[in-house]
Amino acid sequence: MPTAKPVLVIGSLNMDLVARCEHLPRTGQTVFGTDFFSAAGGKGANQAVAAARLGARVTMAGCVGDDRFGHDLVAGLRRDGVRSDAVRTVAHPTGTALITIAADGANTIVVISGANAACDTALVDRALADADGPGILLLQHEIPEAATAHAIRAARAAGWFIVLNPAPARPIGRDLLALIDIIVPNETEAAALTGSSDPREAARHLLAQGACAALITLGGDGALYCDAGATLRCPAVAVQAVDTTAAGDAYIGALAVALAEDRSVADSLGFAAVAAGLAVTRLGAQPSLASREEVGRFIANNPMPTAR
Ligand code: RIB
């Protein structure tokens, strides 16, 4: 797809340390796990890898430590064809995420930012200057607020299409919201940002606050897209969930690919739903992300989720 726009991700890289157990422990409770594994993760890097596996030209900018986790994460990006020269090595340990996964696929995640906290405005300027854009810029909330805010302003001025995944949720000023093309929270983040647990109301609230479009992901219930002219609801694909870690990242990576290929919003939502559906059928963040061939095969053999 040589005419597709490039995708730039400025965000986090984490090594995920994952324990699987029957039920997630309650506060004060100790439970036995069934197994443990580590896997490449971090919302930024997951979205970069998701987009690269689906065929986009992707650059990742972020920070890792000079340690085994950092080296492994960068090597993984390279294997997936993600340009990683904008990943800086800093004097902090690589970010980690402690994840528990229950038998029904639900999870809890604690992120220790480590090197991700060293992402600054200079890193953002460098990444934007070196990228062959403008194209699609993906941002999340796992790097410092100042770096994200600077990225939004600078990328907007340079003509990038900006997708913000506000995860974890933190307040966003109206001035910044107005510069974002699509804000993509999940239900919980949308409620935290707007005070409304009704997705339609939350989406309208985000538009009223200045966002050009809001896309709220609803897990097994699909997604809801709203902009000034349209409201679209797209179902999820019906799959047996094994691990929902990075489902949102798979969704956003795929959305970026479809937008980079100038596909319609409705088409993009369907494509993203398939990529996210495939990701939840497999364990781990980056190990679960689907290739273009897998998505194509799924679409050839199953009804395509239709946004309407
Ligand atoms: O979105 C999933 C990701 O959140 C995990 O890979 C973990 O690293 C945390 O950043």
PDB file of C-alpha atoms and ligand atoms in Angstrom:
ATOM      1  CA  MET A   1       0.000   0.000   0.000  1.00  0.00           C
ATOM      2  CA  PRO A   2       2.674   2.556  -1.068  1.00  0.00           C
ATOM      3  CA  THR A   3       0.355   5.611  -1.039  1.00  0.00           C
ATOM      4  CA  ALA A   4      -0.706   5.131   2.597  1.00  0.00           C
ATOM      5  CA  LYS A   5       0.344   7.841   5.041  1.00  0.00           C
ATOM      6  CA  PRO A   6       2.974   7.048   7.697  1.00  0.00           C
ATOM      7  CA  VAL A   7       2.051   6.329  11.296  1.00  0.00           C
ATOM      8  CA  LEU A   8       4.055   7.863  14.155  1.00  0.00           C
ATOM      9  CA  VAL A   9       3.595   6.703  17.750  1.00  0.00           C
ATOM     10  CA  ILE A  10       5.012   8.787  20.598  1.00  0.00           C
ATOM     11  CA  GLY A  11       4.465   6.785  23.759  1.00  0.00           C
ATOM     12  CA  SER A  12       5.392   4.078  26.207  1.00  0.00           C
ATOM     13  CA  LEU A  13       7.336   0.843  25.989  1.00  0.00           C
ATOM     14  CA  ASN A  14       6.930  -1.641  28.858  1.00  0.00           C
ATOM     15  CA  MET A  15       7.929  -5.178  29.617  1.00  0.00           C
ATOM     16  CA  ASP A  16       4.746  -6.898  30.812  1.00  0.00           C
ATOM     17  CA  LEU A  17       5.146  -9.360  33.711  1.00  0.00           C
ATOM     18  CA  VAL A  18       2.012 -11.445  33.645  1.00  0.00           C
ATOM     19  CA  ALA A  19       0.443 -13.823  36.182  1.00  0.00           C
ATOM     20  CA  ARG A  20      -2.605 -15.872  35.195  1.00  0.00           C
ATOM     21  CA  CYS A  21      -5.075 -16.928  37.866  1.00  0.00           C
ATOM     22  CA  GLU A  22      -8.624 -18.264  38.128  1.00  0.00           C
ATOM     23  CA  HIS A  23     -10.078 -15.086  39.707  1.00  0.00           C
ATOM     24  CA  LEU A  24      -8.465 -11.669  40.171  1.00  0.00           C
ATOM     25  CA  PRO A  25      -7.492 -11.237  43.873  1.00  0.00           C
ATOM     26  CA  ARG A  26      -9.640  -8.869  45.944  1.00  0.00           C
ATOM     27  CA  THR A  27      -7.977  -6.283  48.217  1.00  0.00           C
ATOM     28  CA  GLY A  28      -6.099  -8.136  50.964  1.00  0.00           C
ATOM     29  CA  GLN A  29      -6.558 -11.532  49.310  1.00  0.00           C
ATOM     30  CA  THR A  30      -3.765 -13.895  48.199  1.00  0.00           C
ATOM     31  CA  VAL A  31      -4.541 -16.257  45.341  1.00  0.00           C
ATOM     32  CA  PHE A  32      -2.512 -18.942  43.548  1.00  0.00           C
ATOM     33  CA  GLY A  33      -1.636 -18.251  39.945  1.00  0.00           C
ATOM     34  CA  THR A  34      -1.563 -20.887  37.242  1.00  0.00           C
ATOM     35  CA  ASP A  35       1.399 -19.547  35.268  1.00  0.00           C
ATOM     36  CA  PHE A  36       3.678 -16.592  34.609  1.00  0.00           C
ATOM     37  CA  PHE A  37       5.169 -15.130  31.450  1.00  0.00           C
ATOM     38  CA  SER A  38       6.721 -11.884  30.257  1.00  0.00           C
ATOM     39  CA  ALA A  39       5.841 -10.215  26.964  1.00  0.00           C
ATOM     40  CA  ALA A  40       6.571  -6.971  25.139  1.00  0.00           C
ATOM     41  CA  GLY A  41       3.976  -4.314  25.958  1.00  0.00           C
ATOM     42  CA  GLY A  42       3.351  -0.652  26.678  1.00  0.00           C
ATOM     43  CA  LYS A  43       0.386   1.070  25.069  1.00  0.00           C
ATOM     44  CA  GLY A  44       2.581   3.072  22.689  1.00  0.00           C
ATOM     45  CA  ALA A  45       4.690   0.159  21.492  1.00  0.00           C
ATOM     46  CA  ASN A  46       1.633  -2.121  21.265  1.00  0.00           C
ATOM     47  CA  GLN A  47      -0.131   0.348  18.976  1.00  0.00           C
ATOM     48  CA  ALA A  48       3.023   0.722  16.867  1.00  0.00           C
ATOM     49  CA  VAL A  49       3.401  -3.043  16.457  1.00  0.00           C
ATOM     50  CA  ALA A  50      -0.333  -3.482  15.782  1.00  0.00           C
ATOM     51  CA  ALA A  51      -0.139  -0.953  12.934  1.00  0.00           C
ATOM     52  CA  ALA A  52       3.099  -2.406  11.526  1.00  0.00           C
ATOM     53  CA  ARG A  53       1.747  -5.970  11.454  1.00  0.00           C
ATOM     54  CA  LEU A  54      -1.224  -4.652   9.495  1.00  0.00           C
ATOM     55  CA  GLY A  55       1.071  -3.154   6.869  1.00  0.00           C
ATOM     56  CA  ALA A  56       1.668   0.482   7.880  1.00  0.00           C
ATOM     57  CA  ARG A  57       4.994   2.346   7.766  1.00  0.00           C
ATOM     58  CA  VAL A  58       5.455   2.970  11.479  1.00  0.00           C
ATOM     59  CA  THR A  59       7.922   4.950  13.591  1.00  0.00           C
ATOM     60  CA  MET A  60       8.029   4.599  17.385  1.00  0.00           C
ATOM     61  CA  ALA A  61       9.392   7.364  19.624  1.00  0.00           C
ATOM     62  CA  GLY A  62       9.844   6.806  23.350  1.00  0.00           C
ATOM     63  CA  CYS A  63      12.389   5.888  26.028  1.00  0.00           C
ATOM     64  CA  VAL A  64      13.816   2.647  27.401  1.00  0.00           C
ATOM     65  CA  GLY A  65      16.548   1.859  29.929  1.00  0.00           C
ATOM     66  CA  ASP A  66      19.946   0.396  29.111  1.00  0.00           C
ATOM     67  CA  ASP A  67      18.868  -3.025  30.395  1.00  0.00           C
ATOM     68  CA  ARG A  68      17.695  -6.403  29.130  1.00  0.00           C
ATOM     69  CA  PHE A  69      14.034  -5.383  28.947  1.00  0.00           C
ATOM     70  CA  GLY A  70      14.888  -2.265  26.948  1.00  0.00           C
ATOM     71  CA  HIS A  71      17.124  -4.151  24.512  1.00  0.00           C
ATOM     72  CA  ASP A  72      14.482  -6.857  24.034  1.00  0.00           C
ATOM     73  CA  LEU A  73      11.706  -4.323  23.427  1.00  0.00           C
ATOM     74  CA  VAL A  74      13.691  -2.433  20.780  1.00  0.00           C
ATOM     75  CA  ALA A  75      14.764  -5.691  19.105  1.00  0.00           C
ATOM     76  CA  GLY A  76      11.083  -6.719  19.008  1.00  0.00           C
ATOM     77  CA  LEU A  77      10.073  -3.459  17.340  1.00  0.00           C
ATOM     78  CA  ARG A  78      12.754  -3.997  14.695  1.00  0.00           C
ATOM     79  CA  ARG A  79      11.599  -7.565  14.034  1.00  0.00           C
ATOM     80  CA  ASP A  80       8.136  -6.169  13.359  1.00  0.00           C
ATOM     81  CA  GLY A  81       9.508  -3.573  10.967  1.00  0.00           C
ATOM     82  CA  VAL A  82       8.849  -0.585  13.252  1.00  0.00           C
ATOM     83  CA  ARG A  83      11.429   2.211  12.800  1.00  0.00           C
ATOM     84  CA  SER A  84      12.962   2.584  16.252  1.00  0.00           C
ATOM     85  CA  ASP A  85      15.747   5.167  15.855  1.00  0.00           C
ATOM     86  CA  ALA A  86      13.517   7.626  17.751  1.00  0.00           C
ATOM     87  CA  VAL A  87      13.553   5.336  20.821  1.00  0.00           C
ATOM     88  CA  ARG A  88      16.052   6.922  23.230  1.00  0.00           C
ATOM     89  CA  THR A  89      18.045   4.961  25.825  1.00  0.00           C
ATOM     90  CA  VAL A  90      18.019   6.786  29.167  1.00  0.00           C
ATOM     91  CA  ALA A  91      19.451   6.320  32.671  1.00  0.00           C
ATOM     92  CA  HIS A  92      16.294   4.777  34.198  1.00  0.00           C
ATOM     93  CA  PRO A  93      15.070   1.204  34.188  1.00  0.00           C
ATOM     94  CA  THR A  94      12.761   0.246  31.330  1.00  0.00           C
ATOM     95  CA  GLY A  95       9.052   0.601  32.125  1.00  0.00           C
ATOM     96  CA  THR A  96       7.295  -2.488  33.432  1.00  0.00           C
ATOM     97  CA  ALA A  97       3.664  -3.497  33.852  1.00  0.00           C
ATOM     98  CA  LEU A  98       2.469  -6.027  36.426  1.00  0.00           C
ATOM     99  CA  ILE A  99      -0.565  -7.731  34.941  1.00  0.00           C
ATOM    100  CA  THR A 100      -2.965 -10.313  36.335  1.00  0.00           C
ATOM    101  CA  ILE A 101      -5.324 -12.138  34.002  1.00  0.00           C
ATOM    102  CA  ALA A 102      -8.374 -14.073  35.156  1.00  0.00           C
ATOM    103  CA  ALA A 103      -9.784 -17.174  33.454  1.00  0.00           C
ATOM    104  CA  ASP A 104     -12.485 -15.085  31.727  1.00  0.00           C
ATOM    105  CA  GLY A 105      -9.821 -12.830  30.129  1.00  0.00           C
ATOM    106  CA  ALA A 106     -10.364  -9.843  32.455  1.00  0.00           C
ATOM    107  CA  ASN A 107      -7.220  -8.166  33.775  1.00  0.00           C
ATOM    108  CA  THR A 108      -5.694  -5.667  36.173  1.00  0.00           C
ATOM    109  CA  ILE A 109      -2.574  -3.677  35.252  1.00  0.00           C
ATOM    110  CA  VAL A 110      -0.106  -1.703  37.375  1.00  0.00           C
ATOM    111  CA  VAL A 111       2.398   0.301  35.306  1.00  0.00           C
ATOM    112  CA  ILE A 112       5.783   1.369  36.681  1.00  0.00           C
ATOM    113  CA  SER A 113       6.771   4.143  34.286  1.00  0.00           C
ATOM    114  CA  GLY A 114      10.577   3.979  34.651  1.00  0.00           C
ATOM    115  CA  ALA A 115      12.209   5.244  31.466  1.00  0.00           C
ATOM    116  CA  ASN A 116       8.850   6.318  29.971  1.00  0.00           C
ATOM    117  CA  ALA A 117       8.892   9.243  32.415  1.00  0.00           C
ATOM    118  CA  ALA A 118      11.945  10.617  30.581  1.00  0.00           C
ATOM    119  CA  CYS A 119       9.949  11.368  27.392  1.00  0.00           C
ATOM    120  CA  ASP A 120      10.164  15.137  26.963  1.00  0.00           C
ATOM    121  CA  THR A 121       9.433  17.900  24.480  1.00  0.00           C
ATOM    122  CA  ALA A 122      12.864  17.497  22.849  1.00  0.00           C
ATOM    123  CA  LEU A 123      12.074  13.856  22.062  1.00  0.00           C
ATOM    124  CA  VAL A 124       8.754  14.944  20.551  1.00  0.00           C
ATOM    125  CA  ASP A 125      10.362  17.666  18.408  1.00  0.00           C
ATOM    126  CA  ARG A 126      12.987  15.245  17.173  1.00  0.00           C
ATOM    127  CA  ALA A 127      10.430  12.565  16.329  1.00  0.00           C
ATOM    128  CA  LEU A 128       8.241  14.991  14.383  1.00  0.00           C
ATOM    129  CA  ALA A 129      11.218  16.514  12.563  1.00  0.00           C
ATOM    130  CA  ASP A 130      12.584  13.085  11.532  1.00  0.00           C
ATOM    131  CA  ALA A 131       9.230  11.553  10.551  1.00  0.00           C
ATOM    132  CA  ASP A 132       8.326  11.526   6.870  1.00  0.00           C
ATOM    133  CA  GLY A 133       4.881  12.959   7.674  1.00  0.00           C
ATOM    134  CA  PRO A 134       2.459  14.396   8.104  1.00  0.00           C
ATOM    135  CA  GLY A 135       0.474  11.226   8.611  1.00  0.00           C
ATOM    136  CA  ILE A 136      -1.356   9.681  11.542  1.00  0.00           C
ATOM    137  CA  LEU A 137      -0.010  10.412  15.037  1.00  0.00           C
ATOM    138  CA  LEU A 138      -0.977   8.041  17.880  1.00  0.00           C
ATOM    139  CA  LEU A 139      -0.672   9.265  21.464  1.00  0.00           C
ATOM    140  CA  GLN A 140      -1.605   7.736  24.830  1.00  0.00           C
ATOM    141  CA  HIS A 141      -1.285   8.823  28.458  1.00  0.00           C
ATOM    142  CA  GLU A 142       1.646   6.655  29.600  1.00  0.00           C
ATOM    143  CA  ILE A 143       4.281   9.371  29.077  1.00  0.00           C
ATOM    144  CA  PRO A 144       4.439  12.731  30.906  1.00  0.00           C
ATOM    145  CA  GLU A 145       1.579  15.126  30.290  1.00  0.00           C
ATOM    146  CA  ALA A 146       3.943  17.891  29.113  1.00  0.00           C
ATOM    147  CA  ALA A 147       5.316  15.690  26.326  1.00  0.00           C
ATOM    148  CA  THR A 148       1.839  14.644  25.163  1.00  0.00           C
ATOM    149  CA  ALA A 149       0.524  18.214  25.233  1.00  0.00           C
ATOM    150  CA  HIS A 150       3.543  19.440  23.263  1.00  0.00           C
ATOM    151  CA  ALA A 151       3.104  16.612  20.745  1.00  0.00           C
ATOM    152  CA  ILE A 152      -0.531  17.561  20.185  1.00  0.00           C
ATOM    153  CA  ARG A 153       0.275  21.251  19.578  1.00  0.00           C
ATOM    154  CA  ALA A 154       3.352  20.667  17.421  1.00  0.00           C
ATOM    155  CA  ALA A 155       1.801  17.862  15.385  1.00  0.00           C
ATOM    156  CA  ARG A 156      -1.355  19.879  14.733  1.00  0.00           C
ATOM    157  CA  ALA A 157       0.762  22.792  13.469  1.00  0.00           C
ATOM    158  CA  ALA A 158       2.618  20.388  11.170  1.00  0.00           C
ATOM    159  CA  GLY A 159      -0.594  18.919   9.710  1.00  0.00           C
ATOM    160  CA  TRP A 160      -0.685  15.498  11.414  1.00  0.00           C
ATOM    161  CA  PHE A 161      -4.010  13.707  12.014  1.00  0.00           C
ATOM    162  CA  ILE A 162      -4.040  13.187  15.775  1.00  0.00           C
ATOM    163  CA  VAL A 163      -5.570  10.175  17.558  1.00  0.00           C
ATOM    164  CA  LEU A 164      -5.391  10.332  21.358  1.00  0.00           C
ATOM    165  CA  ASN A 165      -6.013   7.237  23.472  1.00  0.00           C
ATOM    166  CA  PRO A 166      -6.441   8.843  26.924  1.00  0.00           C
ATOM    167  CA  ALA A 167      -5.298   5.785  28.868  1.00  0.00           C
ATOM    168  CA  PRO A 168      -4.894   5.913  31.794  1.00  0.00           C
ATOM    169  CA  ALA A 169      -7.470   8.714  32.093  1.00  0.00           C
ATOM    170  CA  ARG A 170      -6.349  12.136  33.269  1.00  0.00           C
ATOM    171  CA  PRO A 171      -8.039  15.498  32.698  1.00  0.00           C
ATOM    172  CA  ILE A 172      -7.504  17.115  29.268  1.00  0.00           C
ATOM    173  CA  GLY A 173      -7.920  20.862  28.762  1.00  0.00           C
ATOM    174  CA  ARG A 174     -10.434  22.180  26.217  1.00  0.00           C
ATOM    175  CA  ASP A 175      -7.612  23.870  24.289  1.00  0.00           C
ATOM    176  CA  LEU A 176      -5.917  20.504  23.698  1.00  0.00           C
ATOM    177  CA  LEU A 177      -9.136  18.572  23.059  1.00  0.00           C
ATOM    178  CA  ALA A 178      -9.929  20.948  20.212  1.00  0.00           C
ATOM    179  CA  LEU A 179      -6.662  19.944  18.484  1.00  0.00           C
ATOM    180  CA  ILE A 180      -7.400  16.202  18.554  1.00  0.00           C
ATOM    181  CA  ASP A 181      -9.001  14.591  15.506  1.00  0.00           C
ATOM    182  CA  ILE A 182     -10.283  11.480  17.274  1.00  0.00           C
ATOM    183  CA  ILE A 183     -10.193  10.791  21.008  1.00  0.00           C
ATOM    184  CA  VAL A 184     -10.475   7.053  21.735  1.00  0.00           C
ATOM    185  CA  PRO A 185     -11.189   6.225  25.399  1.00  0.00           C
ATOM    186  CA  ASN A 186     -12.697   3.001  26.644  1.00  0.00           C
ATOM    187  CA  GLU A 187     -15.927   3.151  28.665  1.00  0.00           C
ATOM    188  CA  THR A 188     -14.121   3.588  31.984  1.00  0.00           C
ATOM    189  CA  GLU A 189     -11.843   6.332  30.680  1.00  0.00           C
ATOM    190  CA  ALA A 190     -14.783   8.090  28.991  1.00  0.00           C
ATOM    191  CA  ALA A 191     -16.655   8.073  32.305  1.00  0.00           C
ATOM    192  CA  ALA A 192     -13.602   9.404  34.155  1.00  0.00           C
ATOM    193  CA  LEU A 193     -13.170  12.210  31.597  1.00  0.00           C
ATOM    194  CA  THR A 194     -16.819  13.248  31.405  1.00  0.00           C
ATOM    195  CA  GLY A 195     -18.530  12.030  34.575  1.00  0.00           C
ATOM    196  CA  SER A 196     -21.016  10.066  32.469  1.00  0.00           C
ATOM    197  CA  SER A 197     -21.174   6.278  32.322  1.00  0.00           C
ATOM    198  CA  ASP A 198     -23.536   6.461  29.326  1.00  0.00           C
ATOM    199  CA  PRO A 199     -21.298   6.202  26.222  1.00  0.00           C
ATOM    200  CA  ARG A 200     -23.555   8.382  24.022  1.00  0.00           C
ATOM    201  CA  GLU A 201     -23.688  11.083  26.648  1.00  0.00           C
ATOM    202  CA  ALA A 202     -19.937  10.814  27.256  1.00  0.00           C
ATOM    203  CA  ALA A 203     -19.207  11.098  23.521  1.00  0.00           C
ATOM    204  CA  ARG A 204     -21.433  14.170  23.207  1.00  0.00           C
ATOM    205  CA  HIS A 205     -19.744  15.680  26.227  1.00  0.00           C
ATOM    206  CA  LEU A 206     -16.304  15.203  24.603  1.00  0.00           C
ATOM    207  CA  LEU A 207     -17.557  16.865  21.392  1.00  0.00           C
ATOM    208  CA  ALA A 208     -19.034  19.724  23.399  1.00  0.00           C
ATOM    209  CA  GLN A 209     -15.632  20.128  25.076  1.00  0.00           C
ATOM    210  CA  GLY A 210     -14.065  20.615  21.627  1.00  0.00           C
ATOM    211  CA  ALA A 211     -12.972  17.174  20.340  1.00  0.00           C
ATOM    212  CA  CYS A 212     -13.557  16.750  16.567  1.00  0.00           C
ATOM    213  CA  ALA A 213     -14.663  13.136  17.046  1.00  0.00           C
ATOM    214  CA  ALA A 214     -15.022  10.688  19.935  1.00  0.00           C
ATOM    215  CA  LEU A 215     -14.745   6.924  19.567  1.00  0.00           C
ATOM    216  CA  ILE A 216     -15.611   5.000  22.718  1.00  0.00           C
ATOM    217  CA  THR A 217     -14.559   1.366  22.807  1.00  0.00           C
ATOM    218  CA  LEU A 218     -17.008  -0.865  24.659  1.00  0.00           C
ATOM    219  CA  GLY A 219     -15.208  -4.235  24.819  1.00  0.00           C
ATOM    220  CA  GLY A 220     -17.525  -7.061  23.780  1.00  0.00           C
ATOM    221  CA  ASP A 221     -20.232  -4.496  22.994  1.00  0.00           C
ATOM    222  CA  GLY A 222     -18.240  -2.951  20.147  1.00  0.00           C
ATOM    223  CA  ALA A 223     -17.629   0.765  19.780  1.00  0.00           C
ATOM    224  CA  LEU A 224     -19.506   4.039  19.435  1.00  0.00           C
ATOM    225  CA  TYR A 225     -18.262   6.806  17.112  1.00  0.00           C
ATOM    226  CA  CYS A 226     -19.607  10.383  17.152  1.00  0.00           C
ATOM    227  CA  ASP A 227     -18.618  13.497  15.283  1.00  0.00           C
ATOM    228  CA  ALA A 228     -20.542  16.671  14.453  1.00  0.00           C
ATOM    229  CA  GLY A 229     -22.372  14.977  11.565  1.00  0.00           C
ATOM    230  CA  ALA A 230     -22.594  11.274  12.381  1.00  0.00           C
ATOM    231  CA  THR A 231     -23.123   8.699  15.097  1.00  0.00           C
ATOM    232  CA  LEU A 232     -22.057   5.148  14.265  1.00  0.00           C
ATOM    233  CA  ARG A 233     -22.261   1.986  16.332  1.00  0.00           C
ATOM    234  CA  CYS A 234     -20.015  -0.919  15.343  1.00  0.00           C
ATOM    235  CA  PRO A 235     -20.382  -4.368  16.961  1.00  0.00           C
ATOM    236  CA  ALA A 236     -17.420  -6.387  18.214  1.00  0.00           C
ATOM    237  CA  VAL A 237     -16.652  -9.723  16.590  1.00  0.00           C
ATOM    238  CA  ALA A 238     -17.878 -12.728  18.582  1.00  0.00           C
ATOM    239  CA  VAL A 239     -14.818 -14.560  19.932  1.00  0.00           C
ATOM    240  CA  GLN A 240     -13.822 -16.527  23.019  1.00  0.00           C
ATOM    241  CA  ALA A 241     -11.732 -14.038  25.047  1.00  0.00           C
ATOM    242  CA  VAL A 242      -8.565 -15.476  26.559  1.00  0.00           C
ATOM    243  CA  ASP A 243      -6.774 -12.220  27.419  1.00  0.00           C
ATOM    244  CA  THR A 244      -8.108  -8.717  26.857  1.00  0.00           C
ATOM    245  CA  THR A 245      -4.693  -7.063  27.434  1.00  0.00           C
ATOM    246  CA  ALA A 246      -3.912  -4.746  24.493  1.00  0.00           C
ATOM    247  CA  ALA A 247      -7.321  -5.223  22.842  1.00  0.00           C
ATOM    248  CA  GLY A 248      -7.652  -1.433  22.800  1.00  0.00           C
ATOM    249  CA  ASP A 249      -4.141  -1.097  21.388  1.00  0.00           C
ATOM    250  CA  ALA A 250      -4.915  -3.605  18.632  1.00  0.00           C
ATOM    251  CA  TYR A 251      -8.060  -1.590  17.864  1.00  0.00           C
ATOM    252  CA  ILE A 252      -6.260   1.765  17.722  1.00  0.00           C
ATOM    253  CA  GLY A 253      -3.320   0.408  15.701  1.00  0.00           C
ATOM    254  CA  ALA A 254      -5.763  -0.973  13.135  1.00  0.00           C
ATOM    255  CA  LEU A 255      -7.788   2.243  13.123  1.00  0.00           C
ATOM    256  CA  ALA A 256      -4.594   4.171  12.323  1.00  0.00           C
ATOM    257  CA  VAL A 257      -3.807   1.821   9.442  1.00  0.00           C
ATOM    258  CA  ALA A 258      -7.277   2.227   7.945  1.00  0.00           C
ATOM    259  CA  LEU A 259      -7.127   6.008   8.336  1.00  0.00           C
ATOM    260  CA  ALA A 260      -3.639   6.057   6.798  1.00  0.00           C
ATOM    261  CA  GLU A 261      -5.119   4.210   3.816  1.00  0.00           C
ATOM    262  CA  ASP A 262      -7.877   6.854   3.567  1.00  0.00           C
ATOM    263  CA  ARG A 263     -10.650   4.340   4.256  1.00  0.00           C
ATOM    264  CA  SER A 264     -14.020   5.646   5.419  1.00  0.00           C
ATOM    265  CA  VAL A 265     -14.718   5.915   9.144  1.00  0.00           C
ATOM    266  CA  ALA A 266     -17.302   3.105   8.909  1.00  0.00           C
ATOM    267  CA  ASP A 267     -14.813   0.784   7.165  1.00  0.00           C
ATOM    268  CA  SER A 268     -12.089   1.719   9.627  1.00  0.00           C
ATOM    269  CA  LEU A 269     -14.304   0.776  12.587  1.00  0.00           C
ATOM    270  CA  GLY A 270     -15.041  -2.656  11.104  1.00  0.00           C
ATOM    271  CA  PHE A 271     -11.370  -3.325  10.329  1.00  0.00           C
ATOM    272  CA  ALA A 272     -10.350  -2.268  13.863  1.00  0.00           C
ATOM    273  CA  ALA A 273     -13.051  -4.482  15.414  1.00  0.00           C
ATOM    274  CA  VAL A 274     -11.624  -7.538  13.616  1.00  0.00           C
ATOM    275  CA  ALA A 275      -8.031  -6.777  14.688  1.00  0.00           C
ATOM    276  CA  ALA A 276      -9.126  -6.303  18.328  1.00  0.00           C
ATOM    277  CA  GLY A 277     -11.271  -9.451  18.223  1.00  0.00           C
ATOM    278  CA  LEU A 278      -8.325 -11.551  17.038  1.00  0.00           C
ATOM    279  CA  ALA A 279      -6.041 -10.064  19.733  1.00  0.00           C
ATOM    280  CA  VAL A 280      -8.267 -11.132  22.633  1.00  0.00           C
ATOM    281  CA  THR A 281      -8.137 -14.764  21.515  1.00  0.00           C
ATOM    282  CA  ARG A 282      -4.416 -14.918  22.335  1.00  0.00           C
ATOM    283  CA  LEU A 283      -2.227 -14.341  25.394  1.00  0.00           C
ATOM    284  CA  GLY A 284       0.082 -11.380  25.892  1.00  0.00           C
ATOM    285  CA  ALA A 285       0.113  -7.824  24.541  1.00  0.00           C
ATOM    286  CA  GLN A 286       2.352  -7.784  21.465  1.00  0.00           C
ATOM    287  CA  PRO A 287       2.286 -11.580  20.957  1.00  0.00           C
ATOM    288  CA  SER A 288      -1.493 -11.335  20.504  1.00  0.00           C
ATOM    289  CA  LEU A 289      -1.496  -8.698  17.724  1.00  0.00           C
ATOM    290  CA  ALA A 290      -2.729  -9.895  14.346  1.00  0.00           C
ATOM    291  CA  SER A 291      -1.050  -9.691  10.942  1.00  0.00           C
ATOM    292  CA  ARG A 292      -2.746  -8.304   7.822  1.00  0.00           C
ATOM    293  CA  GLU A 293      -3.063 -11.856   6.478  1.00  0.00           C
ATOM    294  CA  GLU A 294      -4.890 -13.026   9.610  1.00  0.00           C
ATOM    295  CA  VAL A 295      -7.306 -10.119   9.473  1.00  0.00           C
ATOM    296  CA  GLY A 296      -7.869 -10.793   5.761  1.00  0.00           C
ATOM    297  CA  ARG A 297      -8.527 -14.477   6.427  1.00  0.00           C
ATOM    298  CA  PHE A 298     -10.978 -13.647   9.198  1.00  0.00           C
ATOM    299  CA  ILE A 299     -12.862 -11.203   6.965  1.00  0.00           C
ATOM    300  CA  ALA A 300     -12.987 -13.774   4.142  1.00  0.00           C
ATOM    301  CA  ASN A 301     -14.523 -16.409   6.431  1.00  0.00           C
ATOM    302  CA  ASN A 302     -16.769 -14.393   8.738  1.00  0.00           C
ATOM    303  CA  PRO A 303     -19.322 -11.617   8.459  1.00  0.00           C
ATOM    304  CA  MET A 304     -17.562  -8.241   8.635  1.00  0.00           C
ATOM    305  CA  PRO A 305     -18.736  -6.117  11.618  1.00  0.00           C
ATOM    306  CA  THR A 306     -20.689  -3.264  10.055  1.00  0.00           C
ATOM    307  CA  ALA A 307     -20.802   0.245  11.520  1.00  0.00           C
ATOM    308  CA  ARG A 308     -24.169   1.952  11.138  1.00  0.00           C
TER     309      ARG A 308
HETATM  310  O1  RIB B   1      -2.811  -1.659  26.945  1.00  0.00           O
HETATM  311  C1  RIB B   1      -2.088  -2.734  27.471  1.00  0.00           C
HETATM  312  C2  RIB B   1      -0.773  -2.261  27.999  1.00  0.00           C
HETATM  313  O2  RIB B   1      -0.981  -1.419  29.114  1.00  0.00           O
HETATM  314  C3  RIB B   1       0.138  -3.338  28.500  1.00  0.00           C
HETATM  315  O3  RIB B   1       0.945  -3.887  27.494  1.00  0.00           O
HETATM  316  C4  RIB B   1       0.904  -2.673  29.627  1.00  0.00           C
HETATM  317  O4  RIB B   1       2.268  -2.522  29.361  1.00  0.00           O
HETATM  318  C5  RIB B   1       0.218  -1.341  29.853  1.00  0.00           C
HETATM  319  O5  RIB B   1       0.929  -0.307  29.299  1.00  0.00           O
END
